[in-house]
Structures are given as C-alpha cells and as structure tokens.
Coordinates of C-alpha atoms and ligand atoms in Angstrom, one line a residue:
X1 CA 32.6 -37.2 8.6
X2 CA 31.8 -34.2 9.9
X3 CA 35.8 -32.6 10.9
X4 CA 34.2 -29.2 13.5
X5 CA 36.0 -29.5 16.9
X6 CA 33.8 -30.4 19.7
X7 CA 32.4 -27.8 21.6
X8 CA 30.1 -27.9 24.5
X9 CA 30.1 -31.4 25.4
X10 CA 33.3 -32.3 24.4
X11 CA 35.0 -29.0 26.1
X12 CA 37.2 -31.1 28.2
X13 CA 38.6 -33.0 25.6
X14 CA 41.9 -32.0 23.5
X15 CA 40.5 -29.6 20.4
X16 CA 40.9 -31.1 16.5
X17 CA 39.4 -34.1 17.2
X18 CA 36.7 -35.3 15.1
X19 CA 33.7 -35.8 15.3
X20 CA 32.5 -38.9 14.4
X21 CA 28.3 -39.0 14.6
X22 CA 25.7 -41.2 13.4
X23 CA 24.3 -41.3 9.9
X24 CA 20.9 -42.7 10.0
X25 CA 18.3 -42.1 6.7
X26 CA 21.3 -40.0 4.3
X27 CA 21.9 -37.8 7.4
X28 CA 24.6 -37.1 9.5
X29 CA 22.1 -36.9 13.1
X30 CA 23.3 -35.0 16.1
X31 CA 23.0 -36.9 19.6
X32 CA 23.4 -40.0 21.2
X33 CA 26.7 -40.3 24.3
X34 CA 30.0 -39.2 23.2
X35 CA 32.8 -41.9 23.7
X36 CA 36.1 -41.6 23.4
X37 CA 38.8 -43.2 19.7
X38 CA 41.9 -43.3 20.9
X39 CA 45.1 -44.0 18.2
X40 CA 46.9 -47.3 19.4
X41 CA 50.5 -46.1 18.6
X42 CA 50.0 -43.2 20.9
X43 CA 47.1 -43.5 23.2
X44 CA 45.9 -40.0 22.3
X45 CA 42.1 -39.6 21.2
X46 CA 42.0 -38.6 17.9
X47 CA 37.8 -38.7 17.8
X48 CA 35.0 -38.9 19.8
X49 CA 32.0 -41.1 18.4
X50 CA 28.8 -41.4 19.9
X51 CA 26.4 -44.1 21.1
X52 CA 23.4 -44.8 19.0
X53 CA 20.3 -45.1 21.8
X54 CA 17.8 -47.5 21.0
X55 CA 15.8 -44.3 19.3
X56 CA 18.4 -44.6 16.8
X57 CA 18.6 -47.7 16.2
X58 CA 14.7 -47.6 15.8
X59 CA 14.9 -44.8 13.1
X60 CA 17.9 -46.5 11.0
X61 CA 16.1 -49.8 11.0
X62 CA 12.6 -47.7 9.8
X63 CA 14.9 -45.6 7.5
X64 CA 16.5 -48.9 6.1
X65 CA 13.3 -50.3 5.7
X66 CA 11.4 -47.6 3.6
X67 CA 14.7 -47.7 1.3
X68 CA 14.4 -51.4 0.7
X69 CA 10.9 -51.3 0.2
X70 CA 11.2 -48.5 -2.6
X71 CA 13.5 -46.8 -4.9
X72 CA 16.8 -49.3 -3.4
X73 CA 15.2 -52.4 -3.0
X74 CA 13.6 -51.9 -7.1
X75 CA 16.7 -50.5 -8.8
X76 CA 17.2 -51.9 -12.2
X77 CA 20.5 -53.8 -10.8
X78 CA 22.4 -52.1 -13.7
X79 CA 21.8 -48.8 -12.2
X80 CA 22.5 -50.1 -8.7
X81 CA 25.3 -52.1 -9.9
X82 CA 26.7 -49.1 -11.3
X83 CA 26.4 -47.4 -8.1
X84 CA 28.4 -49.4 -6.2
X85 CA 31.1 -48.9 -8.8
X86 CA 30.6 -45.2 -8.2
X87 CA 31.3 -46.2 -4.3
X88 CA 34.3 -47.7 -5.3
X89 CA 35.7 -45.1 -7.4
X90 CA 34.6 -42.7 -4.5
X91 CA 36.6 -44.5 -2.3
X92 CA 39.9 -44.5 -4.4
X93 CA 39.1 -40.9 -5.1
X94 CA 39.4 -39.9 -0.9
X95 CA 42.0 -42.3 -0.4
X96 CA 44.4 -40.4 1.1
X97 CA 41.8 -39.6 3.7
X98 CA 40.5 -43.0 4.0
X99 CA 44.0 -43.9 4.6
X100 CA 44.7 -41.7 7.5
X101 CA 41.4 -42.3 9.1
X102 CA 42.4 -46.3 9.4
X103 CA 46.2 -45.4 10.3
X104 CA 44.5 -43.6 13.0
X105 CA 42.1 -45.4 14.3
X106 CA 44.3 -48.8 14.2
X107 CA 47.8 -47.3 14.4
X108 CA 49.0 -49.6 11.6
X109 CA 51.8 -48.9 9.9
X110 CA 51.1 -46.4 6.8
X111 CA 52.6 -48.8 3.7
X112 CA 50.3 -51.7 5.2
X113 CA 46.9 -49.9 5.1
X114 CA 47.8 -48.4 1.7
X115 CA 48.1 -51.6 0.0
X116 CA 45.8 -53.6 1.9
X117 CA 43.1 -52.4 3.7
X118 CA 42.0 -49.3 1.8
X119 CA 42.5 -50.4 -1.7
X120 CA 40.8 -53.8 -0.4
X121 CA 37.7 -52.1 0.5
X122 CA 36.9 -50.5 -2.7
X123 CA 37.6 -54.1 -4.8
X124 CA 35.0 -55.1 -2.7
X125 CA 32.4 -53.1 -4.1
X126 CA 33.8 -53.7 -7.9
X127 CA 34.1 -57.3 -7.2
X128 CA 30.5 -58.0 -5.9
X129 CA 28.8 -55.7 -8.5
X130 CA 30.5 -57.4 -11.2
X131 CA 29.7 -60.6 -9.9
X132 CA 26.1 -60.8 -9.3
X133 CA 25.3 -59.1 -13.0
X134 CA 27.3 -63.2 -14.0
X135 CA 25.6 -65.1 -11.6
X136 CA 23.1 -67.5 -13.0
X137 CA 19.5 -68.7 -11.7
X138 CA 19.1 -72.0 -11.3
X139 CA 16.0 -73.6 -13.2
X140 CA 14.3 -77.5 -13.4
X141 CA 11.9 -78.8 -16.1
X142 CA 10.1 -81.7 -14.3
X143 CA 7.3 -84.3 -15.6
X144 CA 4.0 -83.7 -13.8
X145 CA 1.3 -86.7 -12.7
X146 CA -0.9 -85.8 -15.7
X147 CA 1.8 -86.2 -18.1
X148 CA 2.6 -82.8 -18.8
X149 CA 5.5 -80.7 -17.6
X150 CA 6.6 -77.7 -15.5
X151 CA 9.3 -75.8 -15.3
X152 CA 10.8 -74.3 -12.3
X153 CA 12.8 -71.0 -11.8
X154 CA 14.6 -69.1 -9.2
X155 CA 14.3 -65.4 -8.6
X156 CA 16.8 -63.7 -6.4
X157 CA 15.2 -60.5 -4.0
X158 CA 16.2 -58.7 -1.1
X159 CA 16.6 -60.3 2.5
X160 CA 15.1 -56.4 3.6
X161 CA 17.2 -55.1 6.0
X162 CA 20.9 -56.3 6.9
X163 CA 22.5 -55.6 10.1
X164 CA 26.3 -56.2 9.7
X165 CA 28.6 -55.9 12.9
X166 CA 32.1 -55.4 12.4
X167 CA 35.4 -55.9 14.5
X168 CA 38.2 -53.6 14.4
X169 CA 41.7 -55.5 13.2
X170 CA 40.9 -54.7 9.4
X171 CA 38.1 -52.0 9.6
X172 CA 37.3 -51.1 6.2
X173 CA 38.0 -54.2 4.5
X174 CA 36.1 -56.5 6.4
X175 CA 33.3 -54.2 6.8
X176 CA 33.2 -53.7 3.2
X177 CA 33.5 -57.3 2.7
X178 CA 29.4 -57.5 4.2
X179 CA 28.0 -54.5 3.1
X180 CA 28.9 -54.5 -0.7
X181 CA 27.3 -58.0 -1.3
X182 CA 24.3 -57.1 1.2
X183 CA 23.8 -53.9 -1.1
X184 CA 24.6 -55.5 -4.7
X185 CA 21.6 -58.1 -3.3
X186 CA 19.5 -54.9 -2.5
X187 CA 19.4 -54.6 0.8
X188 CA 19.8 -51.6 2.8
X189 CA 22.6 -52.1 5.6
X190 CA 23.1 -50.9 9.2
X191 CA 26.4 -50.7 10.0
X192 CA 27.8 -51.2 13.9
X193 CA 31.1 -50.3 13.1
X194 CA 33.8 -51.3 16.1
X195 CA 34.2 -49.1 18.8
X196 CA 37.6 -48.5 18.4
X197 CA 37.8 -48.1 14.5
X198 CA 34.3 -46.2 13.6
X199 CA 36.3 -43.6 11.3
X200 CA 36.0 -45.4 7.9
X201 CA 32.7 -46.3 8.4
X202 CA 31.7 -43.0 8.6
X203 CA 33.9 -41.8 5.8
X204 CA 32.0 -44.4 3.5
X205 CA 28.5 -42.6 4.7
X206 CA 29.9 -39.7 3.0
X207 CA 30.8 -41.2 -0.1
X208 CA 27.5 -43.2 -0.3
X209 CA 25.8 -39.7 -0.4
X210 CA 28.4 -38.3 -3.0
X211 CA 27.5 -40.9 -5.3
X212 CA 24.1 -40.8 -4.8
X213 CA 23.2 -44.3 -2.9
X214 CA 19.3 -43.4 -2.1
X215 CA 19.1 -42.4 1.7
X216 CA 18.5 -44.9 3.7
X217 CA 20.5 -48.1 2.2
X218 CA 23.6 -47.6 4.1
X219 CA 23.1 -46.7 7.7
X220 CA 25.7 -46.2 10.6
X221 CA 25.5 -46.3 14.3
X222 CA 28.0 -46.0 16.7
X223 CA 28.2 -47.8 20.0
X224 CA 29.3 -50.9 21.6
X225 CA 27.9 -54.9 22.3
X226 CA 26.4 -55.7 24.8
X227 CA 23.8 -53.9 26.6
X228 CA 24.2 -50.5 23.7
X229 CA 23.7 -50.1 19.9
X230 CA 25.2 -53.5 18.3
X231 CA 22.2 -55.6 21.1
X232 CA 19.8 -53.5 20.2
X233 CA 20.3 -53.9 16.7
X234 CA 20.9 -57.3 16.5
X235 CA 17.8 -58.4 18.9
X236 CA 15.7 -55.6 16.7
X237 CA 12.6 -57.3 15.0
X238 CA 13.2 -54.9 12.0
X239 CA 16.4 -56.7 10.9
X240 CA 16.5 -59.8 8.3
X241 CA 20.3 -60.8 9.0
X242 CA 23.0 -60.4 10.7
X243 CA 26.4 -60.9 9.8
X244 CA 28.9 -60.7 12.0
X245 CA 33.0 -61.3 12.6
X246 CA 34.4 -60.7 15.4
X247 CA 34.6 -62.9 18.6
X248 CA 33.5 -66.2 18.9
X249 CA 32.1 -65.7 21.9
X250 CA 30.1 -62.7 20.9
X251 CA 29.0 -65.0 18.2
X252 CA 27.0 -66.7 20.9
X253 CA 25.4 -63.6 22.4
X254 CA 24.2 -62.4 19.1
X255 CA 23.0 -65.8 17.9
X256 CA 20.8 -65.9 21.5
X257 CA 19.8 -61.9 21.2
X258 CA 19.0 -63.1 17.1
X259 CA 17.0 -66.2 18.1
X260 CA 13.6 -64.5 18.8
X261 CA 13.2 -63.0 15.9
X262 CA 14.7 -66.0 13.9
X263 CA 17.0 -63.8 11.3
X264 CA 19.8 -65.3 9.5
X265 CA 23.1 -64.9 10.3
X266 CA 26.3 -65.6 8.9
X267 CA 29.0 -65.8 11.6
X268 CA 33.1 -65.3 10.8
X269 CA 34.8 -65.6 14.4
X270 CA 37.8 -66.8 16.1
X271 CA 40.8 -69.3 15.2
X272 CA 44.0 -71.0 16.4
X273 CA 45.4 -71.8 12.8
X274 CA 47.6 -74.1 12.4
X275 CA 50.9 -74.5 9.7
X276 CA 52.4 -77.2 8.5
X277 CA 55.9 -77.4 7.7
X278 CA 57.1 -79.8 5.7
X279 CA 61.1 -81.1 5.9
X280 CA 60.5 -81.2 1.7
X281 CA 59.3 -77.5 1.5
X282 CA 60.9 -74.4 -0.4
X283 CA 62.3 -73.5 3.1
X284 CA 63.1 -69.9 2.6
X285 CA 59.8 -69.3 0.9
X286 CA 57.9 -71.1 4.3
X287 CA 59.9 -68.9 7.0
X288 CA 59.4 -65.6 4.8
X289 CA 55.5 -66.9 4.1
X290 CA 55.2 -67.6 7.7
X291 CA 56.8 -64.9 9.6
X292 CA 54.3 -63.0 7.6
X293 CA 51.7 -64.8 8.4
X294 CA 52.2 -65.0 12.3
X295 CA 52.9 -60.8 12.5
X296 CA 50.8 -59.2 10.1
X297 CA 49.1 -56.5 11.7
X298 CA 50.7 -57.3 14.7
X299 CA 48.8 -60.4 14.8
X300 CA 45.7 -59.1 14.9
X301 CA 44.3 -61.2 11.9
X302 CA 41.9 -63.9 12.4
X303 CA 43.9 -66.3 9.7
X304 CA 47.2 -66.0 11.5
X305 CA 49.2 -69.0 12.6
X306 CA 49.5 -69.0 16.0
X307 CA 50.6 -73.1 16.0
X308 CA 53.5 -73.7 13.5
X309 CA 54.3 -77.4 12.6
X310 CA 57.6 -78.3 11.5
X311 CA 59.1 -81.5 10.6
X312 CA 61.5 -82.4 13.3
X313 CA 64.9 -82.3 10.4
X314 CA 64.5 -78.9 9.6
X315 CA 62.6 -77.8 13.1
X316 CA 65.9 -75.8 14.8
X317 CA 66.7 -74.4 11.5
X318 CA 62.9 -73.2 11.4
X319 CA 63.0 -71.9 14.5
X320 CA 66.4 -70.0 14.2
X321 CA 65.0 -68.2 11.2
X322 CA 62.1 -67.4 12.3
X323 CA 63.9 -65.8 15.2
X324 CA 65.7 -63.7 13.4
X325 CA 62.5 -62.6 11.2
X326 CA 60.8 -61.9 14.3
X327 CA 63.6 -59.6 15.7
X328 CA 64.2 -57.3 12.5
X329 CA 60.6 -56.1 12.8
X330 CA 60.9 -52.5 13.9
X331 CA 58.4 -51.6 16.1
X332 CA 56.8 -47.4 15.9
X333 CA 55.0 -45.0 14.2
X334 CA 52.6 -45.8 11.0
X335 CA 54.1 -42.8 9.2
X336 CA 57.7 -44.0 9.9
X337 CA 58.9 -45.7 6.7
X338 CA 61.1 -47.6 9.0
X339 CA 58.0 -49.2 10.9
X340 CA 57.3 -52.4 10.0
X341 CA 55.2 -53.4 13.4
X342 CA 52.0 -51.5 14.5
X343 CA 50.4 -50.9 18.3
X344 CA 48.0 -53.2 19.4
X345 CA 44.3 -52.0 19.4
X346 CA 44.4 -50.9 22.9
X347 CA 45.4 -50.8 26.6
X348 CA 43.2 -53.6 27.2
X349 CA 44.2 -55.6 24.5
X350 CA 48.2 -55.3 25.2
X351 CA 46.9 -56.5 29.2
X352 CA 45.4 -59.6 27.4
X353 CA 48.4 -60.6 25.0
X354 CA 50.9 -59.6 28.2
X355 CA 48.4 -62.0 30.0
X356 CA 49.3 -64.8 27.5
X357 CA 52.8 -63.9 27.8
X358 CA 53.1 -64.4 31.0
X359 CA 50.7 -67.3 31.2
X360 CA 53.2 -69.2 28.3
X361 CA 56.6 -69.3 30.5
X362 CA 53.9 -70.4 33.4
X363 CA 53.2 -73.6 31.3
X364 CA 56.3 -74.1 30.7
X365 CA 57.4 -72.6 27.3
X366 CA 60.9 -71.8 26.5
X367 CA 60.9 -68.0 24.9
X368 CA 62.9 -68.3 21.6
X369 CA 62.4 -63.8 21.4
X370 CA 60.1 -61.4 22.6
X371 CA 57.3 -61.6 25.7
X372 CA 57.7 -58.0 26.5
X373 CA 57.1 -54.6 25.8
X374 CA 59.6 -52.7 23.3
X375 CA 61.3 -49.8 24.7
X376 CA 60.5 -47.2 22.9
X377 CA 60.9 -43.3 23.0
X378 CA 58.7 -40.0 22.1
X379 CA 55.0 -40.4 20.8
X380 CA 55.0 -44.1 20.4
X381 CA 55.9 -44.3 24.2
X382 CA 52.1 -44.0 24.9
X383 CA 51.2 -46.6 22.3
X384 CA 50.4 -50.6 23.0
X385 CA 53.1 -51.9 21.3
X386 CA 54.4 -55.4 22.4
X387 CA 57.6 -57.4 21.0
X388 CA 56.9 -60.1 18.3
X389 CA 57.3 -63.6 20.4
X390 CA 57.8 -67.0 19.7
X391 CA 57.6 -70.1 21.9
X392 CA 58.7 -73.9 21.8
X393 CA 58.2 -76.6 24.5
X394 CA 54.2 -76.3 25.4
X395 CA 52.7 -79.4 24.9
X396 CA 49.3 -79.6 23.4
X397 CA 46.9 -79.2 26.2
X398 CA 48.5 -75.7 27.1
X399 CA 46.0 -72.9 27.4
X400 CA 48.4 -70.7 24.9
X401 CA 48.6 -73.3 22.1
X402 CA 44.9 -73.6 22.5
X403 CA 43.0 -70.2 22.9
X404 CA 43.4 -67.3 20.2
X405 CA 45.6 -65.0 21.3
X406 CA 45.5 -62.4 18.6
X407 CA 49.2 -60.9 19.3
X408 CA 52.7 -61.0 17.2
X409 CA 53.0 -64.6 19.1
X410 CA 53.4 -68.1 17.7
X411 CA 54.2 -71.4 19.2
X412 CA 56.3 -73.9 17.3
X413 CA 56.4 -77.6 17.9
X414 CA 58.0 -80.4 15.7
X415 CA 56.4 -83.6 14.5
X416 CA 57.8 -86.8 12.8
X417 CA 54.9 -87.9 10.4
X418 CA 52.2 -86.9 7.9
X419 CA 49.5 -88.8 10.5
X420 CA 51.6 -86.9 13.6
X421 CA 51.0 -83.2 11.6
X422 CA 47.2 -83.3 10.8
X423 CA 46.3 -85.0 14.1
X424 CA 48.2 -81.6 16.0
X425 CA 46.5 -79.6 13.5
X426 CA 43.4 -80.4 13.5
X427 CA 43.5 -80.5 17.9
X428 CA 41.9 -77.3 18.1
X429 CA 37.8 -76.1 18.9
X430 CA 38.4 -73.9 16.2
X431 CA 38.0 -74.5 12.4
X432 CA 38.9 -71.0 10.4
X433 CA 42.2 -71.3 8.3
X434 CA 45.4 -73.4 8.0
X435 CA 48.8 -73.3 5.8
X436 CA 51.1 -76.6 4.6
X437 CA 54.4 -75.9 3.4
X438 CA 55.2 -79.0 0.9
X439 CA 56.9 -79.4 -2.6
X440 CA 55.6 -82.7 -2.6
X441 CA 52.8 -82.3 -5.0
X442 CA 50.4 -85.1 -3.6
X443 CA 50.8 -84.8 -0.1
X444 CA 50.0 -80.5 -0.8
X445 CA 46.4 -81.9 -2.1
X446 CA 46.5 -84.7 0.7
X447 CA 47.2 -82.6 3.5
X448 CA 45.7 -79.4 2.4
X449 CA 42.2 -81.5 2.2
X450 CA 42.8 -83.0 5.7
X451 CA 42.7 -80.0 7.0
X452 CA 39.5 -79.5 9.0
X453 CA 39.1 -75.7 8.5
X454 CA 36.9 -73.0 6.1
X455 CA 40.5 -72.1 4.0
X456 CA 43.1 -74.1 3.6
X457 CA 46.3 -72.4 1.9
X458 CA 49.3 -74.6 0.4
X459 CA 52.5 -73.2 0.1
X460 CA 50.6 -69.4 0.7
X461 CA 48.5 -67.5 3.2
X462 CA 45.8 -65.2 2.7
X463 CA 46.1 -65.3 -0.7
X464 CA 42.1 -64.6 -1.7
X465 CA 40.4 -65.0 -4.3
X466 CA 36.8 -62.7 -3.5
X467 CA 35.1 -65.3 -5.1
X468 CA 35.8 -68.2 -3.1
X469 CA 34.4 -69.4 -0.3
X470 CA 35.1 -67.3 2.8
X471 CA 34.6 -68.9 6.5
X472 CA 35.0 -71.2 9.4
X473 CA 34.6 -74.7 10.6
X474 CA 33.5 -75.6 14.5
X475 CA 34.0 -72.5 16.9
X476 CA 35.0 -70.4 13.6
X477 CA 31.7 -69.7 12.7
X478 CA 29.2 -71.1 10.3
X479 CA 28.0 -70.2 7.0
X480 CA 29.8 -68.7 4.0
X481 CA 30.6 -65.5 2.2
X482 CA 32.5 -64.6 -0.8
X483 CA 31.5 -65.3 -4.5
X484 CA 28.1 -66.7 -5.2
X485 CA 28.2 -68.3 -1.1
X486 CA 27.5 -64.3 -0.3
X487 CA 25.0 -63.7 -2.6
X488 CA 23.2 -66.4 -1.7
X489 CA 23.1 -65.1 1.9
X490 CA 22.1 -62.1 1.0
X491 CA 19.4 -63.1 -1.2
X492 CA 15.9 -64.1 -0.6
X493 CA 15.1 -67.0 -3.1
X494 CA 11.5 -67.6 -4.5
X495 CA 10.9 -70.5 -6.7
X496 CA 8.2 -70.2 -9.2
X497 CA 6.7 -73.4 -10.6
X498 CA 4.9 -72.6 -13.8
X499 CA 2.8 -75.9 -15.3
X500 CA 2.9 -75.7 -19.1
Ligands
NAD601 P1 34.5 -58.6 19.2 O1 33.6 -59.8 19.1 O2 34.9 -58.1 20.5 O3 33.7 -57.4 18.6 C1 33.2 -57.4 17.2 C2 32.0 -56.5 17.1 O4 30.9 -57.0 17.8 C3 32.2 -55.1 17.6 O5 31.6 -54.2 16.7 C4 31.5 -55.1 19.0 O6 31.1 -53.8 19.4 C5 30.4 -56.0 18.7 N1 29.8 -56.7 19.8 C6 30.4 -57.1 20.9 N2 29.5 -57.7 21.8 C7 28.3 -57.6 21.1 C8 27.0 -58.0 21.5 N3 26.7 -58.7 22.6 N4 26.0 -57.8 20.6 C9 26.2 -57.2 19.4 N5 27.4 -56.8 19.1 C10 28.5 -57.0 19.9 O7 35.7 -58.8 18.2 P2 36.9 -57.9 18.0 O8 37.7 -57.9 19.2 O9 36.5 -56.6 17.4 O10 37.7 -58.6 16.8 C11 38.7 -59.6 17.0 C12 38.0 -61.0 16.9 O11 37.5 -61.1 15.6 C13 39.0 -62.1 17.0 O12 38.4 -63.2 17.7 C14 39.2 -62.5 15.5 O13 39.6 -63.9 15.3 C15 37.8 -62.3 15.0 N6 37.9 -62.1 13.5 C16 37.4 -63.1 12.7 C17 37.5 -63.0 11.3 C18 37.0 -64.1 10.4 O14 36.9 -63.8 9.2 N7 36.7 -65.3 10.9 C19 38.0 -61.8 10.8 C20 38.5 -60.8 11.6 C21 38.4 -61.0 13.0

C-alpha cells in the first residue's frame, strides 16, 4: 500500500490519507477514479481507492493468465505450497499494520480484529497449503469388454484464472478464505475487494511480492458492482470462476453477468439463521453463546441469529437475560479497551437497519432494548453506531423475522414442541447456518440434522473447523468451500483411463 498523501487529484481531500491503488501483473498501477474509504466509527475518510476501468480489468485478467499458464500455474506444489506459508508468515509478520488497516476500514473494535480476523486470514493460507499436499486422487481399476482391465486416475490442474468478489463485514478473512485455496490449486486470482474495506487487500499485494508470489497470481482491483470493476470482471471471458459472498441478490446479477461465458461459481450469500433453545439446555452457556452470536461484529456476520427459539418454560427468563447481555455492550471507539460494540459499515447501512427498526414496532413487535441510535460524544459522534435490539411478539410472516437484517437485532419467539421448533426454523428462503441449544444428547443429533441449512452448530456457533464444509442451502448460495469441497472447486479434474 503505497502510504504518499494525495496530491493533485486528491487536493481537496483531508492530507494522510492513503492511497489505496490497483495492483495488476506484481505492480502497484497509477490511474483509474479516486473514491472515497471512509472509517465507520467516525465517518472520516481515512483512504481514497480507485476504480479499476475496464482497461484494467483487461490487463489483470491477461496478467493472470500469462502467470497461470507459466511459472504459477507449473510450480512443483512444494515450492508453491511453501509460498503460501511464506504469505502467511508475511502476514503475522505486518500484523500490527494489517490490524489497523481492518480497524479502519470496518471500525471494529481493536481486541476483535486482533483475534479474529487478522490471525484468521493468515491460517488460511497455512491451512490450505497443508491440506492439499494430504489430499488423495481418487483412482478405479475396471474390467474391459475384451477381458482385460484398465485403471483410471484423477489429476488435479488449475481452473486458470479465478475471479473472487468479496463483501466487507470480515474483510480479510473471508477474502482469504477464496484466494488461498484458488492459489494452493494454482490459479492466479483477481481480487474485487469491497468498496468499503479495500485496505487489506492491498496490504496482502504487498506481501505477495515480499514473498515472492510470481507477478501475476494475485491481482487487485478496486471498484464497485454493478455497472464498474466487479461486472466487468465477473462477465469477462478471461475468467474460469467466480466466487462470491456477499448479497444474495447480487448473487443473482453475477450468476446472469457469469452465464455467457458459462464459468463456475461458488456462491456464499445471505441468511436469517435460526436458534433453538431448548428448556433442557446449559442455560447460562445458551444466553452467553447466543448474545454472542446475535452482536458479533455488530451483527454484521452472515451466521448470526437473527430468529431465536426458546422453549416457552424458560422463554421470559431467556429473554430477561439476554436483555441485560444486550445492554452491557459498550458502544465506541475500536482502540477503547472499554468498547465492546463497533459502527456499522456505513451511513447507508445504519438507514437500512434504522429502516428495520422502525419497520419492527410497525408490525407490531414489543421492543425488549435498543431500536435507536446511542448517544454518544467526541469522534465516535460521526460514526454509524446503533443500540443492540431485541424484539418479541412478531408473528412469522413479519417482514423483520423474515428478511436479513445484518444489525445487532434479534427477534425471540417461544415454541412448545420439538415438531413446533424445526417447523419455525426451517420457515425461512434462506438455508446458511442454525444453532440448538440441548443437553439432551439425541434430540442435539435429531434436531441438529433437521435443520435445513449448510452448518448446523449444537450447543456452539461459529466454531469452524477449515476443513469442513463451508456454505448455504436455498437463497444462501450453492456450492461448497472448505477442506477438500474447496479444492475441488478450484480444481480442474482430468481423468485418464489407461487400458493395461
Ligand atoms: P454485497 O453483495 O453488497 O457486496 C459484495 C461484493 O459484491 C462487493 O465487493 C460488491 O462491490 C460486489 N458487487 C455488488 N454488486 C455486484 C455486481 N452486480 N457484480 C459484481 N460484483 C458486485 O454484500 P455486502 O453488503 O458486502 O456483504 C453483506 C452480505 O454478505 C450479507 O448479505 C451477508 O449475509 C453476506 N455474507 C455471506 C457470507 C456467507 O458465508 N454466506 C459471509 C459474509 C457475508
């Protein structure tokens, strides 16, 4: 990342910002129209990036290709495995800066990014070179019509060139989470980072080029969706496949800007997850598990419960508690050590959560805390904060237990039976993850199994394994990444059928 203040074209911006610019071929490249990064807990702009034109995008996907096709694409894969271990120690070794370029870019607070999100992104790269140096190739010995016999063989080789499109409410992690399979596979990647979190992205093009990654296997560019950089890359002819989290309603755009070129993609989008409290469960572990779950990164994470489940004995108890979990959060800065609730991503953002605020007490909800703004003083006056909030009353059909908000918010309802809990649950368009909260050891593997989702935790959330399967059911997006599911993604498989 190159840090020089803007100068000419960004003279009427505040000075110290950085600069943020493409990196196409092993190259930082000049150009493209400067946008502004603005930090979440303050609304000041803290960078200016700028928007790849379709130029660029035509030289990253030719620069990409000419990597894939030589030295990347036919690395020994213990050399390019050992690369990506270089990528992850290169990451560890900035981390501090890696650190403050999320914190800025997404306003979380500090602690939260320090043990998630930045040490997440470099296990990434050590998990997937590790694991496809393990992974074995299938192979058939058949009979043949002649009475002989042939045996059959998989190879694994490069998809070519991977275009991976990445939303902004865990930046480096889920970015990370495509490109280091894509690149253990071979591939060269181009990343389209979010528009409002492009800084680790680019810090990652700099340590691709410390380590030595060959020019041209990672790629960045800048811009936005539709009609700028991330349509023109993902309707490029150049690309593979895409893979993509983010919206599910972007999903649909890219899969109809994808079609005419028929690439592969691999989709993670929305949810409305649902938990399951059981009357039997370790109750304290449930409401600490859950009030986790449901404000997180203020929300913003696509496996959050935003429908909670609760067995009508324990349901006001549930409810009380998690009240008073919600209202201890302390809203402010992410270098505060008293912060334990970040800024939403934006201005637009908070208008969208404040919408389903309002829209909840429309449809009826009674407010158990929260549905406004926090008061708050000095720099994080500017920010897009809003308070934790939890409803009960909305019956089923209600917009706000229906669409994903992706706010601090939950709704909790009560239920009376097993049959009651996974018929409410599983009343969604969605499909991505769900919790159950049980110390009844049957019903955990009963219910958990019901659930008609991509993950479904029992008496946990987000606990991952990287080598599990990762992904949605329905609306949440198809296809599956983690483990041996992403390398077979990544992978271009040619069987070879040799008659002996
Ligand atoms: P988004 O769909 O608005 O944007 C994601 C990315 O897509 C951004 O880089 C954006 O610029 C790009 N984009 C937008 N329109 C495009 C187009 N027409 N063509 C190509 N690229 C386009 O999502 P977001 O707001 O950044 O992220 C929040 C959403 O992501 C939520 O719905 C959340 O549930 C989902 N999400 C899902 C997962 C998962 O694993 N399933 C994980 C995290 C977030």
């Amino acid at each position: 990342m190159d840090a020089a203040t803007l100068s000419a074209d960004g003279a009427h911006r505040v000075q110290a910002q950085t600069r943020l610019p493409n990196f196409i071929g092993g190259r930082f490249v000049d150009g493209g129209a400067p946008f502004d990064v603005r930090n979440p807990a303050t609304g000041d702009v803290h960078a200016v990036a700028y928007e790849a034109d379709a130029a660029m995008v035509d030289a990253a996907v030719a620069a990409a290709r000419e990597c894939v096709e030589g030295e990347w694409g036919h690395m020994p894969l213990a050399r390019r495995r050992a690369l990506l271990m270089k990528v992850a120690d290169g990451i560890e070794r900035r981390f501090d800066e890696f650190l403050e370029a999320e914190i800025a870019d997404t306003g979380k607070p500090r602690a939260m990014a320090a043990h998630l999100d930045i040490p997440r992104g470099a296990a990434n790269f050590r998990v997937f070179a590790d694991f496809i140096a393990s992974l074995p190739d299938e192979a058939f010995e058949m009979d043949t019509p002649d009475g002989g016999r042939a045996i059959n063989y998989s190879v694994r080789k490069p998809l070519g060139v991977v275009g991976v499109i990445a939303p902004w409410n865990l930046p480096l992690l889920l970015m990370t989470w495509k490109v280091a399979p894509a690149m253990a596979c071979g591939n060269a990647v181009i990343v389209k980072p979010s528009e409002e979190t492009p800084s680790t992205t680019t810090l990652l093009a700099e340590v691709m080029n410390e380590v030595g990654v060959p020019a041209g296997a990672f790629n960045v560019l800048h811009g936005f969706g539709p009609n700028s950089t991330g349509e023109r890359l993902t309707s490029h002819p150049g690309l593979r496949a895409i893979t993509f989290t983010g919206e599910t309603r972007t999903g649909a755009a890219i899969m109809r800007s994808a079609a005419s070129t028929t690439k592969a993609l691999s989709f993670e989008l929305g949810g409305k997850n649902p938990a399951i409290v059981f009357a039997d469960c370790d109750f304290d572990a449930a409401v600490a598990g859950l009030a986790r779950a449901a404000f997180l990164n203020t929300g913003q994470v696509c496996l959050a419960p935003e429908r909670i489940y609760v067995e009508r004995p324990i349901f006001e108890r549930f409810v009380a508690a998690m009240k008073e979990r919600a209202e201890a959060l302390r809203p402010g800065l992410p270098h505060d050590e008293s912060t334990d609730l970040g800024p939403l991503i934006s201005h637009e953002h908070r208008e969208k959560v404040l919408g389903y605020y309002s829209l909840a007490i429309e449809e009826g909800a009674k407010l158990v805390t929260g549905g406004g703004v926090p008061d708050l003083t000095g720099a994080a006056a500017g920010g897009y904060f809003v308070e934790p909030t939890i409803w009960t009353g909305l019956p089923q059909t209600a917009r706000v237990t229906r669409e994903e908000i992706f706010g601090p918010c939950c709704h909790i309802a009560p239920f009376d039976s097993e049959e009651e809990a996974i018929c409410l649950a599983n009343d969604t368009d969605y499909g991505l993850a769900s919790s159950v909260w049980t110390r009844e050891l049957s019903r955990a593997h009963r219910v958990g199994r019901a659930m008609a989702v991509g993950i479904s935790w029992v008496n946990c959330w987000f606990l991952r394994d990287l080598r599990t399967a990762f992904g949605g059911a329905r609306q949440s997006g198809f296809g599956r990444e983690g483990g041996a599911h992403s390398i077979a993604f990544y992978s271009e498989i040619t069987n070879i059928c040799v008659k002996v």
